[in-house]
Amino acid sequence: MGTEPACRGRPGVDDHGSSADSRPDRATRDGVGATMFHVNPEPGAEIHHTDPFAVPTGQRSPARRLRGRLAAPVTLWTAPGPAGLTVSSTLVAEGEPDRLLGLVDPEADLWPAIEEAGRFAVAPLGPSHRQLADRFAGLFPSPGGLFATDAWTDTPYGPVPADAGSWAGCRLDTAREYGWALLVEATIETVEIVGDTPPLLHHRGRYHQLP
């Protein structure tokens, strides 16, 4: 699988919401296609000190600014193929059966892979996965492909990072357009908890970790 285009489903900056849960922000969505560049605070990993294409504060969608203020866990969704995407809009609903929901970019390579396989894996990411998260969000170079680096554990649902503290295998139930994104609903078929890894969080366009 090739890399995700840099204009798809990535964290924005400042007040913008996180990760691959919506289409890219465009200036008022009817004019200039201004793409957002994530500013990674890690030394040596900064793309831009400031976003040269950032929409002025007064022109930003209030809903998007609100979403940016909701701290969200960063997860990696993968499917057989393999394909993968960084997602920060994942929700688990306990029940009989347990369910998982998330918003993904319908134009990302992940979605057709999920649709074809009918299953996918979801792994919460930790602070050590910042570069991996950027790579699967289309923000970091991936010569050789998205899965060419790092260590991976093969599962029937898709590859998961070998150092992931936990992951879930999900069966696709349904999907529908929801705003600019695709709302994916699935049944959780298996959960693997292999460690207590602190979460990688996204808030107002930047990664954070618990103190």
Short mmCIF file of N, CA and C in Angstrom, two decimals, residues 57 62 79 89 101 162 206:
data_model
loop_
_atom_site.label_atom_id
_atom_site.label_comp_id
_atom_site.label_asym_id
_atom_site.label_seq_id
_atom_site.Cartn_x
_atom_site.Cartn_y
_atom_site.Cartn_z
N THR A 57 -8.40 32.86 12.50
CA THR A 57 -9.29 32.44 13.58
C THR A 57 -10.74 32.81 13.33
N PRO A 62 -16.96 27.22 14.05
CA PRO A 62 -17.07 27.08 15.51
C PRO A 62 -17.12 25.61 15.95
N ALA A 79 -6.24 -2.64 8.34
CA ALA A 79 -7.06 -3.69 7.72
C ALA A 79 -6.16 -4.56 6.86
N SER A 89 -11.10 9.60 16.60
CA SER A 89 -12.53 9.70 16.89
C SER A 89 -13.10 8.31 17.14
N LEU A 101 -17.19 2.43 17.37
CA LEU A 101 -17.57 3.40 16.36
C LEU A 101 -16.40 4.34 16.11
N ALA A 162 3.86 -3.94 17.17
CA ALA A 162 4.30 -5.00 18.07
C ALA A 162 4.38 -4.53 19.51
N ARG A 206 -2.22 19.38 18.59
CA ARG A 206 -0.92 18.89 19.05
C ARG A 206 -1.08 17.61 19.84
#
